[in-house]
Amino acid sequence: QVQLVESGGGLAQPGGSLRLSCAASGFTASTYAMTWARQAPGKGLEWVSGIRGDGRNTYYADSVKGRFTISRDNAKNTVYLQMNNLKPEDTALYYCAKDLLWVPYYGMDYWGKGTLVTVST
């Protein structure tokens, strides 16, 4: 049974930081690329970041490049998203997803339920 469980969301001030985690089970995480995506209130789903199965290559949306860092610890079957210098426009429900292949961008087949990030004063 494949499961993805996000955690680490919450309330942050502009300029603050949060670290999201995605705990994977039911498959070997190192076999697949992983993705973070988000959905802001009233908006559609936006791709945020992706990481290759072995973690060698990472990818970011322009809106978060230089502020967010994706990483993975395959020994723990866990993927992380370190979010620094948060902005109000980062407010969204953040999802992690399992990609179909070793590399991202070819589609995802499993999704977590999301963790909410709110950035405000």
XYZ file of C-alpha atoms in Angstrom, residues 27-81:
55
model
C 7.654 1.458 -2.157
C 11.379 2.084 -2.246
C 11.727 5.839 -2.483
C 15.127 5.742 -4.173
C 13.586 4.071 -7.228
C 11.463 7.084 -8.109
C 11.655 10.815 -8.516
C 9.550 12.858 -6.107
C 7.724 16.138 -6.546
C 6.340 18.939 -4.430
C 3.367 20.912 -5.711
C 1.064 23.465 -4.107
C -2.383 24.949 -4.426
C -2.973 28.479 -3.196
C -6.446 29.592 -2.097
C -8.625 30.050 -5.158
C -5.826 28.990 -7.504
C -4.911 25.908 -9.484
C -2.228 23.376 -8.732
C 1.331 24.675 -9.213
C 4.454 22.557 -9.576
C 7.097 23.656 -7.073
C 10.071 21.298 -7.105
C 11.297 17.865 -8.129
C 14.190 15.588 -7.274
C 15.689 12.592 -9.070
C 15.523 9.180 -7.468
C 19.098 9.305 -6.195
C 18.900 13.004 -5.332
C 21.590 13.984 -7.814
C 19.454 16.460 -9.746
C 16.951 18.961 -8.393
C 14.496 21.267 -10.132
C 12.581 24.361 -9.035
C 9.864 26.681 -10.208
C 11.126 30.196 -10.850
C 8.885 31.491 -8.082
C 10.800 29.560 -5.400
C 14.289 29.246 -6.885
C 16.945 30.441 -4.467
C 14.557 30.244 -1.516
C 13.441 26.605 -1.400
C 15.607 23.484 -1.326
C 14.388 19.963 -2.019
C 16.306 17.008 -0.617
C 15.787 13.374 0.215
C 16.986 10.787 2.678
C 16.348 7.500 0.955
C 17.422 5.506 3.997
C 14.375 7.012 5.720
C 12.157 7.020 2.614
C 11.605 10.713 3.243
C 11.660 13.815 1.042
C 12.034 17.338 2.395
C 11.310 20.859 1.267
